[in-house]
Coordinates of C-alpha atoms in Angstrom, one line a residue:
X685 CA 0.2 -0.1 0.3
X686 CA 1.7 3.4 -0.6
X687 CA 1.7 5.6 2.0
X688 CA -1.0 8.3 1.0
X689 CA -3.7 5.0 1.0
X690 CA -2.2 4.0 4.6
X691 CA -2.9 7.8 6.3
X692 CA -5.7 8.2 4.6
X693 CA -7.0 4.6 6.1
X694 CA -5.3 5.5 9.4
X695 CA -7.5 9.3 9.7
X696 CA -10.3 7.5 9.0
X697 CA -10.3 4.9 11.5
X698 CA -9.4 7.8 14.0
X699 CA -12.6 9.0 13.4
X700 CA -14.5 6.1 14.0
X701 CA -12.8 5.6 17.3
X702 CA -13.5 8.9 18.1
X703 CA -17.0 9.2 17.2
X704 CA -17.3 5.3 18.7
X705 CA -18.5 7.0 22.3
X706 CA -20.9 9.0 21.1
X707 CA -22.1 6.4 18.1
X708 CA -22.6 2.9 19.2
X709 CA -23.4 1.1 16.2
X710 CA -24.1 1.5 12.8
X711 CA -27.4 1.7 13.1
X712 CA -27.6 5.2 15.5
X713 CA -25.4 6.1 13.3
X714 CA -27.6 6.7 10.0
X715 CA -29.9 7.6 12.5
X716 CA -28.4 10.6 13.3
X717 CA -27.4 11.6 9.8
X718 CA -30.2 10.3 7.8
X719 CA -32.7 13.2 7.0
X720 CA -35.3 13.6 8.9
X721 CA -39.4 14.1 7.1
X722 CA -41.4 17.3 7.2
X723 CA -44.7 15.7 9.1
X724 CA -47.6 17.9 7.6
X725 CA -50.5 16.9 9.8
X726 CA -53.9 17.8 8.1
X727 CA -57.4 17.1 10.0
X728 CA -60.8 17.5 9.0
X729 CA -63.6 18.3 12.2
X730 CA -66.4 16.3 11.5
X731 CA -65.8 14.9 8.3
X732 CA -67.9 11.3 7.5
X733 CA -66.8 8.6 6.2
X734 CA -68.6 8.3 3.1
X735 CA -67.3 12.0 2.6
X736 CA -64.0 11.4 1.0
X737 CA -64.6 10.2 -2.8
X738 CA -62.2 7.1 -2.9
X739 CA -63.8 5.9 -1.0
X740 CA -66.6 4.8 -3.5
X741 CA -69.4 7.6 -3.7
X742 CA -68.6 10.2 -6.6
X743 CA -71.2 12.6 -5.0
X744 CA -68.7 15.2 -3.3
X745 CA -65.5 15.5 -5.6
X746 CA -62.3 15.3 -3.8
X747 CA -59.5 14.6 -6.0
X748 CA -56.3 15.9 -3.7
X749 CA -56.9 14.3 -1.5
X750 CA -57.8 11.1 -3.6
X751 CA -54.4 11.5 -5.4
X752 CA -52.6 11.0 -2.0
X753 CA -54.8 8.2 -1.2
X754 CA -53.9 6.5 -4.0
X755 CA -50.6 7.4 -4.3
X756 CA -50.0 6.8 -0.6
X757 CA -52.1 4.2 1.9
X758 CA -55.6 4.3 2.1
X759 CA -56.2 3.3 6.0
X760 CA -59.5 0.9 6.3
X761 CA -59.1 0.0 9.9
X762 CA -58.3 3.5 11.2
X763 CA -60.6 4.4 14.8
X764 CA -60.6 8.2 16.5
X765 CA -62.6 8.6 18.9
X766 CA -65.9 9.8 19.0
X767 CA -65.9 13.2 19.3
X768 CA -64.0 15.6 19.5
X769 CA -61.8 17.2 22.4
X770 CA -60.9 13.3 23.1
X771 CA -60.0 12.6 19.6
X772 CA -57.3 15.8 19.7
X773 CA -56.4 14.8 23.3
X774 CA -55.2 11.3 22.0
X775 CA -53.7 12.6 18.9
X776 CA -51.5 15.0 20.4
X777 CA -50.4 12.6 23.9
X778 CA -50.7 9.0 22.7
X779 CA -52.9 8.6 25.1
X780 CA -56.3 7.2 25.3
X781 CA -58.9 10.2 27.0
X782 CA -59.4 7.8 30.1
X783 CA -55.7 8.2 30.8
X784 CA -55.5 11.7 30.5
X785 CA -59.1 13.2 31.7
X786 CA -60.3 14.3 28.7
X787 CA -62.9 11.5 28.3
X788 CA -66.2 12.6 28.7
X789 CA -67.8 15.2 25.8
X790 CA -66.1 18.5 24.6
X791 CA -63.9 21.0 26.7
X792 CA -66.3 24.3 26.8
X793 CA -65.0 27.8 26.0
X794 CA -66.0 28.6 29.8
X795 CA -64.7 25.8 31.2
X796 CA -61.8 26.2 33.4
X797 CA -59.6 23.1 32.7
X798 CA -57.6 22.2 29.9
X799 CA -55.4 19.1 28.6
X800 CA -53.4 18.0 31.7
X801 CA -49.9 20.6 31.4
X802 CA -48.2 17.5 32.9
X803 CA -48.6 16.0 29.7
X804 CA -46.1 15.9 26.9
X805 CA -47.6 16.6 23.8
X806 CA -46.2 15.6 20.0
X807 CA -45.1 18.8 19.0
X808 CA -42.9 18.8 22.4
X809 CA -41.6 15.8 21.5
X810 CA -40.8 16.7 17.9
X811 CA -39.0 19.8 19.1
X812 CA -36.8 17.4 21.2
X813 CA -35.6 15.7 17.2
X814 CA -35.2 19.4 16.1
X815 CA -38.6 20.1 14.5
X816 CA -40.4 23.3 14.4
X817 CA -44.1 23.0 15.0
X818 CA -46.5 25.2 13.9
X819 CA -50.8 25.1 14.3
X820 CA -53.1 26.7 12.3
X821 CA -56.8 26.5 12.7
X822 CA -58.8 24.7 15.7
X823 CA -57.0 23.8 19.5
X824 CA -60.0 22.7 21.7
X825 CA -57.8 21.4 24.4
X826 CA -58.1 24.1 26.8
X827 CA -57.4 28.0 27.2
X828 CA -59.0 29.4 30.0
X829 CA -54.8 30.5 31.1
X830 CA -52.5 30.6 28.5
X831 CA -50.6 28.1 29.6
X832 CA -52.6 25.8 28.4
X833 CA -52.7 27.7 24.7
X834 CA -50.9 26.3 21.3
X835 CA -47.8 28.5 21.9
X836 CA -47.0 27.4 25.5
X837 CA -47.3 23.3 24.2
X838 CA -44.7 23.2 22.1
X839 CA -45.6 25.0 19.3
X840 CA -43.9 28.3 17.6
X841 CA -46.8 29.7 15.6
X842 CA -50.9 29.8 15.7
X843 CA -53.6 31.0 13.8
X844 CA -57.2 29.7 14.9
X845 CA -59.4 29.6 17.5
X846 CA -59.4 27.9 20.8
X847 CA -63.1 26.8 21.4
X848 CA -64.6 23.6 19.2
X849 CA -66.6 25.9 16.7
X850 CA -66.6 29.0 15.1
X851 CA -68.9 31.0 12.2
X852 CA -66.5 30.7 9.1
X853 CA -66.6 34.7 8.1
X854 CA -67.1 36.4 11.8
X855 CA -65.0 34.0 13.7
X856 CA -67.5 34.4 16.7
X857 CA -68.5 31.7 19.1
X858 CA -71.9 31.1 20.5
X859 CA -71.1 28.9 23.3
X860 CA -73.7 28.2 26.4
X861 CA -75.7 31.5 25.7
X862 CA -73.1 33.2 25.2
X863 CA -71.3 34.7 22.5
X864 CA -67.7 36.3 21.5
X865 CA -65.1 36.5 19.0
X866 CA -62.6 33.3 19.0
X867 CA -59.9 33.8 16.8
X868 CA -56.1 33.9 17.4
X869 CA -53.0 35.3 16.3
X870 CA -50.6 33.9 18.3
X871 CA -52.0 35.1 21.6
X872 CA -54.1 38.2 19.8
X873 CA -57.2 38.6 18.9
X874 CA -57.3 38.3 15.0
X875 CA -59.9 41.2 14.6
X876 CA -57.5 41.2 11.3
X877 CA -58.9 38.3 9.9
X878 CA -62.3 39.9 10.1
X879 CA -64.7 38.3 6.7
X880 CA -61.8 36.0 6.2
X881 CA -64.0 32.6 5.7
X882 CA -62.0 30.2 8.0
X883 CA -60.8 27.4 5.5
X884 CA -58.8 29.8 3.3
X885 CA -57.6 31.4 6.5
X886 CA -56.5 27.8 7.9
X887 CA -54.6 27.5 4.4
X888 CA -52.9 30.4 3.9
X889 CA -51.3 30.5 7.5
X890 CA -49.9 26.8 6.3
X891 CA -48.5 28.4 3.3
X892 CA -47.2 30.6 5.0
X893 CA -45.7 28.7 7.5
X894 CA -44.2 26.3 4.4
X895 CA -42.9 29.2 3.1
X896 CA -40.4 30.4 5.2
X897 CA -39.3 28.1 6.3
X898 CA -35.8 27.0 6.8
X899 CA -36.0 23.1 5.1
X900 CA -32.3 22.5 5.9
X901 CA -34.4 21.6 9.4
X902 CA -37.3 19.1 9.5
X903 CA -41.1 21.1 10.3
X904 CA -43.8 19.7 11.6
X905 CA -47.3 21.5 10.4
X906 CA -50.9 20.8 12.0
X907 CA -53.3 21.9 10.2
X908 CA -56.5 21.8 12.4
X909 CA -59.6 22.9 9.8
X910 CA -62.9 23.9 11.4
X911 CA -64.7 22.6 7.9
X912 CA -66.6 20.7 8.2
X913 CA -68.2 21.2 11.5
X914 CA -71.3 22.9 11.3
X915 CA -71.0 27.2 12.6
X916 CA -73.5 28.6 14.9
X917 CA -77.2 28.5 15.0
X918 CA -77.8 31.4 13.3
X919 CA -75.7 30.3 10.0
X920 CA -74.2 26.1 10.8
X921 CA -73.4 25.5 7.4
X922 CA -71.4 28.2 5.8
X923 CA -69.1 28.5 2.4
X924 CA -68.7 31.0 -0.3
X925 CA -71.3 31.0 -2.4
X926 CA -69.2 30.3 -5.5
X927 CA -69.0 27.0 -4.1
X928 CA -72.2 26.0 -3.2
X929 CA -73.4 26.5 -7.0
X930 CA -70.5 24.3 -8.2
X931 CA -72.7 21.6 -6.0
X932 CA -76.3 21.7 -7.8
X933 CA -75.9 17.7 -8.7
X934 CA -76.9 18.0 -4.7
X935 CA -80.2 18.0 -4.7
X936 CA -80.5 18.3 -0.6
X937 CA -79.4 21.8 0.4
X938 CA -78.0 21.6 3.5
X939 CA -76.3 18.8 2.2
X940 CA -74.8 20.7 -0.6
X941 CA -73.3 23.7 1.9
X942 CA -71.7 20.4 3.2
X943 CA -70.3 19.3 0.0
X944 CA -69.4 22.8 -0.6
X945 CA -67.7 23.2 2.6
X946 CA -65.6 20.1 2.0
X947 CA -64.3 21.1 -1.1
X948 CA -63.0 24.0 0.3
X949 CA -61.4 21.4 2.5
X950 CA -59.9 19.4 -0.6
X951 CA -58.5 23.0 -2.1
X952 CA -56.8 23.3 0.9
X953 CA -54.9 19.7 0.4
X954 CA -54.0 20.7 -2.9
X955 CA -52.7 23.9 -2.6
X956 CA -50.7 23.1 0.7
X957 CA -49.0 19.5 -1.7
X958 CA -48.5 22.5 -4.4
X959 CA -46.8 24.9 -1.9
X960 CA -44.7 21.8 -0.1
X961 CA -44.3 21.5 -4.2
X962 CA -41.9 24.6 -4.7
X963 CA -40.5 24.6 -1.6
X964 CA -38.7 21.4 -2.5
X965 CA -39.9 19.8 0.2
X966 CA -42.5 17.4 -0.9
X967 CA -40.0 14.6 -1.1
X968 CA -39.2 14.8 2.1
X969 CA -42.9 15.2 3.9
X970 CA -44.9 12.9 5.4
X971 CA -48.6 13.3 4.7
X972 CA -51.4 12.4 6.9
X973 CA -54.9 13.4 6.3
X974 CA -57.4 12.5 8.5
X975 CA -61.1 13.2 10.6
X976 CA -60.8 13.8 14.2
X977 CA -64.4 11.8 14.7
X978 CA -67.3 10.1 13.1
X979 CA -69.5 12.5 10.5
X980 CA -72.8 14.3 12.2
X981 CA -75.3 12.7 9.2
X982 CA -79.0 13.6 9.5
X983 CA -79.1 17.3 11.2
X984 CA -77.3 15.8 14.0
X985 CA -75.2 19.1 15.2
X986 CA -77.0 20.6 12.5
X987 CA -75.0 19.4 10.1
X988 CA -74.8 16.5 6.9
X989 CA -72.6 14.5 7.0
X990 CA -72.8 10.8 5.5
X991 CA -71.2 7.9 7.5
X992 CA -72.9 5.5 5.2
X993 CA -73.3 2.7 5.3
X994 CA -71.1 2.2 8.5
X995 CA -74.3 2.7 11.7
X996 CA -73.8 5.6 14.0
X997 CA -73.2 9.4 14.0
X998 CA -70.5 11.3 15.7
X999 CA -70.6 11.0 19.3
X1000 CA -71.6 7.4 19.5
X1001 CA -69.5 4.6 19.2
X1002 CA -70.9 2.3 16.8
X1003 CA -68.4 2.1 13.7
X1004 CA -70.0 5.6 11.6
X1005 CA -68.8 7.7 14.8
X1006 CA -65.2 5.6 15.3
X1007 CA -64.4 4.7 12.4
X1008 CA -62.4 7.3 10.6
X1009 CA -61.5 8.7 7.4
X1010 CA -57.5 8.8 6.7
X1011 CA -54.8 8.2 4.3
X1012 CA -51.0 8.3 5.2
X1013 CA -49.0 9.6 2.1
X1014 CA -45.1 9.4 1.8
X1015 CA -42.3 8.8 -0.4
X1016 CA -40.9 7.1 2.7
X1017 CA -43.4 4.5 2.5
X1018 CA -41.8 1.1 1.0
X1019 CA -45.5 -0.2 -0.1
X1020 CA -47.8 2.7 -1.3
X1021 CA -50.9 2.3 -3.4
X1022 CA -53.3 0.0 -1.3
X1023 CA -55.6 -0.8 1.0
X1024 CA -54.2 -0.8 4.4
X1025 CA -56.0 -3.2 6.6
X1026 CA -54.0 -2.8 9.3
X1027 CA -55.4 -1.9 12.7
X1028 CA -54.5 1.3 13.6
X1029 CA -55.8 3.6 16.3
X1030 CA -55.5 7.3 16.4
X1031 CA -53.5 7.0 19.6
X1032 CA -50.9 6.0 17.8
X1033 CA -49.7 8.7 15.1
X1034 CA -47.2 10.0 17.6
X1035 CA -45.1 6.9 18.6
X1036 CA -45.6 6.2 14.8
X1037 CA -44.2 9.3 13.3
X1038 CA -41.6 9.0 16.0
X1039 CA -40.9 6.0 14.9
X1040 CA -40.3 7.2 11.1
X1041 CA -38.5 10.3 12.9
X1042 CA -35.9 7.6 13.8
X1043 CA -36.0 5.1 10.7
X1044 CA -35.9 2.9 14.5
X1045 CA -38.1 -0.4 14.8
X1046 CA -38.4 0.0 18.6
X1047 CA -40.2 2.8 19.6
X1048 CA -38.7 6.0 21.1
X1049 CA -41.5 5.8 23.5
X1050 CA -42.3 2.8 25.6
X1051 CA -46.0 1.0 26.2
X1052 CA -45.7 2.5 29.8
X1053 CA -45.5 5.8 28.7
X1054 CA -48.0 6.2 26.2
X1055 CA -51.2 3.5 24.8
X1056 CA -50.5 4.1 20.8
X1057 CA -48.0 1.8 19.6
X1058 CA -45.8 2.0 16.3
X1059 CA -47.4 0.8 13.1
X1060 CA -45.0 2.8 11.0
X1061 CA -43.3 -0.7 10.1
X1062 CA -46.6 -2.7 9.1
X1063 CA -48.0 0.1 7.4
X1064 CA -44.9 0.6 5.5
X1065 CA -43.7 -2.9 5.1
X1066 CA -47.4 -4.2 5.1
X1067 CA -47.1 -6.7 7.3
X1068 CA -49.3 -7.3 10.8
X1069 CA -50.4 -4.5 12.9
X1070 CA -48.7 -4.5 16.5
X1071 CA -52.5 -3.5 17.6
X1072 CA -55.2 -5.9 18.2
X1073 CA -57.3 -3.9 21.1
X1074 CA -59.2 -0.6 20.0
X1075 CA -60.6 1.4 23.4
X1076 CA -63.1 3.3 21.5
X1077 CA -63.8 5.0 24.7
X1078 CA -65.0 4.7 28.0
X1079 CA -67.9 7.2 29.5
X1080 CA -69.1 6.2 33.0
X1081 CA -71.3 9.4 33.0
X1082 CA -73.3 8.6 30.2
X1083 CA -73.1 4.7 30.7
X1084 CA -71.3 4.3 27.2
X1085 CA -68.4 2.2 26.5
X1086 CA -66.8 0.0 23.2
X1087 CA -63.7 -2.3 22.7
X1088 CA -62.4 -4.6 19.6
X1089 CA -60.7 -7.3 20.9
X1090 CA -58.8 -8.6 17.6
X1091 CA -62.7 -9.0 14.8
X1092 CA -64.5 -8.5 18.0
X1093 CA -66.6 -5.5 19.1
X1094 CA -68.5 -5.0 22.5
X1095 CA -70.8 -2.1 23.2
X1096 CA -71.9 -1.8 26.6
X1097 CA -74.4 1.3 27.1
X1098 CA -74.8 3.8 24.1
X1099 CA -75.5 8.3 24.2
X1100 CA -78.5 9.7 23.9
X1101 CA -81.2 7.2 24.7
X1102 CA -80.2 4.9 21.2
X1103 CA -81.8 8.1 19.4
X1104 CA -78.3 7.9 17.1
X1105 CA -78.0 4.5 16.4
X1106 CA -79.5 3.7 13.4
X1107 CA -77.3 3.8 9.4
X1108 CA -77.5 6.9 7.6
X1109 CA -76.7 8.1 4.0
X1110 CA -76.9 9.1 1.2
X1111 CA -75.3 6.4 -0.5
X1112 CA -74.0 8.8 -2.8
X1113 CA -73.1 8.0 -6.5
X1114 CA -71.8 4.7 -6.5
X1115 CA -71.5 3.9 -10.1
X1116 CA -67.6 3.5 -10.7
X1117 CA -68.7 6.0 -14.2
X1118 CA -69.7 8.8 -12.0
X1119 CA -66.4 9.4 -10.8
X1120 CA -63.8 11.9 -12.7
X1121 CA -61.0 9.7 -13.1
X1122 CA -59.5 12.9 -15.4
X1123 CA -59.5 15.5 -11.9
X1124 CA -56.7 12.8 -10.1
X1125 CA -53.9 14.1 -12.5
X1126 CA -55.6 17.5 -12.9
X1127 CA -55.9 19.1 -10.1
X1128 CA -53.3 20.5 -7.8
X1129 CA -52.3 17.8 -5.9
X1130 CA -52.1 15.2 -9.1
X1131 CA -49.9 17.7 -10.6
X1132 CA -47.1 17.7 -8.0
X1133 CA -47.1 14.1 -7.9
X1134 CA -46.9 13.7 -11.3
X1135 CA -43.8 15.6 -11.3
X1136 CA -42.4 12.9 -8.5
X1137 CA -43.7 10.2 -10.9
X1138 CA -45.5 8.8 -7.9
X1139 CA -49.5 9.1 -9.4
X1140 CA -50.6 5.4 -10.2
X1141 CA -52.4 4.3 -13.6
X1142 CA -56.4 4.6 -13.9
X1143 CA -56.5 0.9 -13.8
X1144 CA -55.1 0.8 -10.4
X1145 CA -56.8 3.8 -9.1
X1146 CA -59.8 1.9 -9.8
X1147 CA -59.1 -0.9 -8.2
X1148 CA -58.2 0.8 -4.9
X1149 CA -61.5 2.5 -4.9
X1150 CA -63.1 -0.3 -5.5
X1151 CA -61.4 -2.1 -2.7
X1152 CA -61.9 0.9 -0.4
X1153 CA -65.7 0.4 0.0
X1154 CA -67.3 -1.2 2.7
X1155 CA -70.1 -3.9 1.4
X1156 CA -72.3 -4.6 3.8
X1157 CA -73.5 -8.0 2.3
X1158 CA -73.8 -10.8 4.9
X1159 CA -71.6 -13.2 3.3
X1160 CA -70.8 -15.3 7.0
X1161 CA -73.8 -17.7 7.4
X1162 CA -73.1 -17.8 11.0
X1163 CA -74.2 -13.7 11.1
X1164 CA -77.6 -14.8 10.5
X1165 CA -77.6 -16.7 13.5
X1166 CA -77.2 -13.9 15.4
X1167 CA -79.8 -11.0 16.8
X1168 CA -80.5 -7.0 16.8
X1169 CA -79.5 -5.9 20.1
X1170 CA -80.1 -2.9 22.3
X1171 CA -76.7 -1.8 24.2
X1172 CA -79.1 0.7 26.6
X1173 CA -80.1 -3.6 27.9
X1174 CA -77.3 -6.0 27.0
X1175 CA -73.8 -6.0 25.9
X1176 CA -73.5 -6.4 22.4
X1177 CA -71.0 -8.3 20.3
X1178 CA -70.3 -7.6 16.8
X1179 CA -67.4 -9.4 14.5
X1180 CA -66.7 -5.9 12.7
X1181 CA -64.4 -7.9 10.1
X1182 CA -67.2 -9.4 8.5
X1183 CA -70.0 -7.5 9.7
X1184 CA -68.8 -3.8 9.5
X1185 CA -71.9 -2.2 9.8
X1186 CA -72.9 -3.8 13.1
X1187 CA -76.2 -6.2 12.0
X1188 CA -75.7 -9.1 14.0
X1189 CA -74.7 -9.2 17.3
X1190 CA -73.4 -12.4 18.8
X1191 CA -73.5 -11.9 22.1
X1192 CA -76.0 -15.4 22.8
X1193 CA -74.2 -17.4 20.4
X1194 CA -70.7 -16.3 21.7
X1195 CA -70.6 -16.5 25.8
X1196 CA -67.0 -16.9 26.0
X1197 CA -66.1 -14.5 23.9
X1198 CA -68.0 -12.1 25.4
X1199 CA -67.0 -12.7 29.2
X1200 CA -63.5 -11.9 28.2
X1201 CA -64.1 -9.0 26.1
X1202 CA -65.8 -7.6 29.0
X1203 CA -63.2 -9.2 31.6
X1204 CA -61.1 -6.3 29.2
X1205 CA -63.6 -3.7 29.7
X1206 CA -63.3 -3.9 32.8
X1207 CA -59.6 -4.0 33.8
X1208 CA -60.0 -0.9 31.7
X1209 CA -62.4 1.5 33.1
X1210 CA -60.0 0.5 36.7
X1211 CA -56.9 2.4 34.5
X1212 CA -59.3 5.5 34.3
X1213 CA -58.4 8.7 35.7
X1214 CA -61.8 10.4 36.9
X1215 CA -62.8 12.6 34.1
X1216 CA -62.1 16.8 34.6
X1217 CA -65.2 18.5 33.5
X1218 CA -65.8 21.7 35.3
X1219 CA -68.8 23.5 35.5
X1220 CA -68.6 27.2 33.7
X1221 CA -67.2 29.8 35.0
X1222 CA -69.3 32.8 35.0
X1223 CA -65.7 34.8 34.6
X1224 CA -65.3 33.4 31.4
X1225 CA -68.4 35.2 29.7
X1226 CA -67.3 37.0 26.5
X1227 CA -69.4 40.2 27.7
X1228 CA -66.5 41.0 30.5
X1229 CA -63.8 40.1 27.9
X1230 CA -64.8 42.8 25.5
X1231 CA -66.8 40.0 24.0
X1232 CA -64.3 37.7 22.8
X1233 CA -63.2 34.6 24.1
X1234 CA -60.2 34.4 26.7
X1235 CA -57.7 33.5 28.7
X1236 CA -59.3 34.4 31.9
X1237 CA -58.0 32.4 34.3
X1238 CA -55.2 34.6 34.5
X1239 CA -57.0 37.8 35.6
X1240 CA -58.1 38.9 39.2
X1241 CA -61.7 39.5 39.6
X1242 CA -61.0 43.3 40.7
X1243 CA -59.2 43.9 37.5
X1244 CA -62.0 42.6 35.0
X1245 CA -63.1 45.5 34.3
X1246 CA -60.4 47.6 33.4
X1247 CA -59.5 44.5 30.6
X1248 CA -60.7 46.9 27.4
X1249 CA -57.8 46.5 25.6
X1250 CA -58.4 42.5 26.1
X1251 CA -57.4 42.0 21.9
X1252 CA -53.4 41.9 23.4
X1253 CA -53.8 39.4 26.2

């Protein structure tokens, strides 16, 4: 060997020896040197299972969302919590709401509580890995003191609102017969946003964050849309007139307005994906699109979603309330372009994304710390899911609970005295010939993905749409031995794989399975902490704070009358 080669070899060995104190093996070295992905988590509010057109109905066209779905992974057995606050708490913490006190109904703007400050949240975990975290849109996890609001829970910026809903144009929120402005630019009241349609506002803030981001560091962007949650009672379904006019094929006017709200979300997805491409970030991104809970159908919450053919609505424990429309997209997926039957729960996103960040088969979190399980490798490589049990919720105040173990789902009790336990449409336009396949390539997302050579062929799109369409025709003879079941009278047991629409209860046919799941449910209930709900605080009344919803717990009663400049606090 030449003297020069020997010197170079010695130098390389020396570097390796120096680094070996910190980098103990090759996997750790690769994990630290590999570029971390940008994470874009888009959360729709109250979106129905049947309201995205990749699911089989062409009634509401969602080509941008569909383009991501067909080039990524369609999550076919993906579960969320049945209502807003519990789902968002589960997403942010990786814990079941029964373990954070957030399991009963929603957090109201006048409640003196929030997601416990002892909980470490998703952006805080990401920040530990060098991420810059931002939120655009809805929070709904507490604001009565400023330390509960997004800027104190790991996010660098927030343009959006704090309560559960607001009007899409004037941005006021009506709750418990109280009315006040709820729109924020950081901690300041966003008076300047008056008249700006909320979906556009959230989109433009997301684009601003992407445009101004230093691409040398990883980005976490949480896009939490207000849509398609209903607004205030005087104008619950709100969309620009020109968007509503494009939905003339829908005869029901309320459903037409709802559809317009959905298409604005789809447009938002396209604009965000387009901006990621412009900033040369798309090829290094992981994009999740998800609903927070099942859709409110048939006028529930003054809304007109569809979970067809699934049973139930938002805030029920039937599949229509907890089986979510969701997709995962990334060039890092090893086996994309498929419908994934791997079971997944919303608590799983935290460890799943941390595994994707680390490229490590071992989750950075242990199961003793959180309830979520990493399913990154299962999804990416199409392997069996490690998730075997889904706790849908336990609400001891309302007396309802549900648990899925393997393919078996148990319901014990129900909400609203069973008034919303049926099957609700519309089924939509399910003829495959009515679907606009060309729109996939012509939409903003399609164009961006085409540049990455990631769009599947039309034949593959047809196949994927067919596979993601839930079929409730009973093929298994044993199911017909089941009975109708009222969970207010007895526990109901369903094989959710063979009977996804929950028609045939097998409570009496399989008593041993019933008893084992009841035992597991009782065990989980024994680990629950009490619900943290509190009576509404009269100090929160927006009329005391220049007609705004604010951090009322930060101020002493004696100073209330002086806070006329509340826009700055």
